[in-house]
C-alpha cells in the first residue's frame, strides 16, 4: 500500500514521475481487503529480467555519470563521459524521493547503506553479504519511456515507514549535489502535512485502510522527520537547490 502514498507524495513534491496508484477493494483480491491498483503505462521502455531496467548501470558507472552532469543546460555530453540518455536532474529527483520513502531497491539493492531487517529482500536473497565491491552492483528499476528517454518513470515504489532515523540509508544521496527546487520548497514551507492530508483524503479506501486520519498522521510524521533530516543534509553539504523543469 506504500505505492499509493508514494504516488501522492510524488505529485505534491512536483516530481510527477510515479505511475498513478489508487486503493481498491475486490472480492478477487485478498478477500476484499484494500490493495493498490497501479495504472500501467504502455509507453514504458522494455526492461531486462535481471535489473528490471531499460538502461543498465552499475553503481560505479552511476557515480561517474553524476560527476559529468549529463545533458545539463542543453550540453551534449562527450562519448567518453559514459552518459546515458537520462538527464542529470532526474537522478536528483529520484534520490530525494527514494530517501524520503527509504526505497532502497533502485540505488542500494544490497542494503549496503543501512542495517536491514531479516524480511528485507536483500537479506532474503543474501545480497547484504555482497557489499565489498559496491561499484559492480547493478542499479535496478531504472526505467524510461520509449518516447521520452531523457526522463525517468518511477516504478515499484515500495516505501518503508518503519526505518528508524538512526538507520536511514544515506547511500541513496551519495553523489547528489543538487536538488529540485519544487520539492525542497514544499519541504521548507511547513505545508507538507496539510498537502498530504488533502491529497490522501481523496482516496477514501486508502484513508480507511490506514486507520483514518490518525493512521495517516503517523505516516506523515515519519516523512516530516525525514524531510527535516534531508534539509539538514542539504545545508550541511552545501548542495544546490535548482529549478529542474527542463
Short mmCIF file of C-alpha atoms in Angstrom, two decimals, residues 7-131:
data_model
loop_
_atom_site.label_atom_id
_atom_site.label_comp_id
_atom_site.label_asym_id
_atom_site.label_seq_id
_atom_site.Cartn_x
_atom_site.Cartn_y
_atom_site.Cartn_z
CA UNK A 7 2.13 8.43 -5.74
CA UNK A 8 0.56 11.23 -3.69
CA UNK A 9 3.93 12.34 -2.31
CA UNK A 10 5.38 12.40 -5.83
CA UNK A 11 2.64 14.72 -7.07
CA UNK A 12 2.80 17.04 -4.06
CA UNK A 13 6.55 17.47 -4.48
CA UNK A 14 6.09 18.35 -8.15
CA UNK A 15 8.17 15.43 -9.41
CA UNK A 16 5.45 13.73 -11.48
CA UNK A 17 7.42 10.58 -12.15
CA UNK A 18 5.32 7.84 -10.48
CA UNK A 19 2.58 5.85 -12.17
CA UNK A 20 -0.93 6.65 -10.87
CA UNK A 21 -1.82 4.39 -7.94
CA UNK A 22 -5.11 4.08 -6.05
CA UNK A 23 -6.61 1.77 -3.44
CA UNK A 24 -9.41 -0.58 -4.40
CA UNK A 25 -11.34 -3.43 -2.84
CA UNK A 26 -12.29 -6.51 -4.83
CA UNK A 27 -13.55 -9.95 -3.94
CA UNK A 28 -10.96 -11.28 -6.38
CA UNK A 29 -8.02 -9.80 -4.41
CA UNK A 30 -7.09 -10.64 -0.82
CA UNK A 31 -10.68 -11.47 0.22
CA UNK A 32 -11.91 -7.96 -0.32
CA UNK A 33 -9.11 -6.24 1.56
CA UNK A 34 -7.80 -2.93 0.23
CA UNK A 35 -4.97 -3.29 -2.25
CA UNK A 36 -3.11 -0.91 -4.56
CA UNK A 37 -4.05 -0.69 -8.22
CA UNK A 38 -1.38 0.86 -10.41
CA UNK A 39 -2.15 2.23 -13.85
CA UNK A 40 0.37 0.63 -16.16
CA UNK A 41 1.86 2.81 -18.87
CA UNK A 42 2.31 1.09 -22.22
CA UNK A 43 4.87 3.72 -23.23
CA UNK A 44 7.43 2.41 -20.70
CA UNK A 45 10.58 1.09 -22.33
CA UNK A 46 11.22 -2.66 -22.22
CA UNK A 47 13.33 -3.84 -19.29
CA UNK A 48 15.66 -6.78 -18.81
CA UNK A 49 14.82 -9.66 -16.49
CA UNK A 50 17.75 -9.16 -14.15
CA UNK A 51 17.77 -5.45 -13.30
CA UNK A 52 14.22 -4.62 -14.44
CA UNK A 53 15.74 -1.53 -16.04
CA UNK A 54 15.58 -0.01 -19.52
CA UNK A 55 19.20 1.11 -19.17
CA UNK A 56 21.81 -0.96 -17.38
CA UNK A 57 24.11 0.82 -14.94
CA UNK A 58 26.35 -0.31 -12.12
CA UNK A 59 26.81 1.80 -9.00
CA UNK A 60 30.30 2.75 -10.17
CA UNK A 61 29.06 3.86 -13.60
CA UNK A 62 26.23 5.81 -11.97
CA UNK A 63 28.63 7.70 -9.69
CA UNK A 64 30.83 8.60 -12.66
CA UNK A 65 27.98 9.96 -14.79
CA UNK A 66 26.75 12.07 -11.85
CA UNK A 67 30.08 13.90 -11.99
CA UNK A 68 29.56 14.66 -15.70
CA UNK A 69 26.12 16.27 -15.21
CA UNK A 70 24.88 14.71 -18.43
CA UNK A 71 22.68 16.93 -20.65
CA UNK A 72 22.53 19.73 -18.08
CA UNK A 73 21.93 23.18 -19.62
CA UNK A 74 21.49 21.53 -23.01
CA UNK A 75 25.14 20.50 -23.16
CA UNK A 76 25.70 17.42 -25.31
CA UNK A 77 27.99 15.01 -23.42
CA UNK A 78 31.14 13.56 -24.90
CA UNK A 79 31.20 9.87 -25.74
CA UNK A 80 33.95 9.12 -23.20
CA UNK A 81 31.88 10.54 -20.32
CA UNK A 82 29.79 7.38 -20.12
CA UNK A 83 26.48 9.25 -20.13
CA UNK A 84 23.15 7.64 -20.86
CA UNK A 85 20.20 9.46 -22.47
CA UNK A 86 18.88 10.33 -18.98
CA UNK A 87 19.08 13.99 -17.92
CA UNK A 88 21.26 14.74 -14.87
CA UNK A 89 18.36 16.27 -12.92
CA UNK A 90 16.42 13.00 -13.00
CA UNK A 91 18.85 11.41 -10.57
CA UNK A 92 18.40 14.27 -8.10
CA UNK A 93 14.63 13.86 -8.19
CA UNK A 94 14.85 10.12 -7.72
CA UNK A 95 17.33 10.35 -4.84
CA UNK A 96 15.17 12.84 -2.94
CA UNK A 97 12.04 10.75 -3.48
CA UNK A 98 13.73 7.47 -2.55
CA UNK A 99 15.33 8.95 0.58
CA UNK A 100 12.04 10.27 1.96
CA UNK A 101 10.39 6.88 1.46
CA UNK A 102 13.56 4.85 2.09
CA UNK A 103 13.14 2.99 -1.18
CA UNK A 104 16.43 1.13 -1.45
CA UNK A 105 15.81 -1.29 -4.32
CA UNK A 106 16.85 1.16 -7.06
CA UNK A 107 20.15 2.55 -5.76
CA UNK A 108 21.10 0.19 -2.93
CA UNK A 109 19.66 -3.22 -3.72
CA UNK A 110 22.29 -4.92 -1.50
CA UNK A 111 21.35 -2.77 1.53
CA UNK A 112 24.93 -1.59 2.00
CA UNK A 113 23.89 1.81 3.37
CA UNK A 114 21.84 0.68 6.39
CA UNK A 115 21.12 -2.26 8.69
CA UNK A 116 18.33 -4.24 7.02
CA UNK A 117 15.70 -6.36 8.72
CA UNK A 118 15.51 -10.07 8.03
CA UNK A 119 12.37 -9.52 5.94
CA UNK A 120 14.10 -7.06 3.61
CA UNK A 121 14.62 -8.51 0.14
CA UNK A 122 18.40 -8.11 0.31
CA UNK A 123 18.53 -10.34 3.39
CA UNK A 124 16.24 -12.94 1.91
CA UNK A 125 18.37 -13.07 -1.25
CA UNK A 126 21.69 -12.98 0.60
CA UNK A 127 22.72 -9.71 -1.06
CA UNK A 128 23.74 -7.99 2.18
CA UNK A 129 26.87 -10.13 2.17
CA UNK A 130 27.92 -8.60 -1.18
CA UNK A 131 28.99 -5.09 -0.17
#
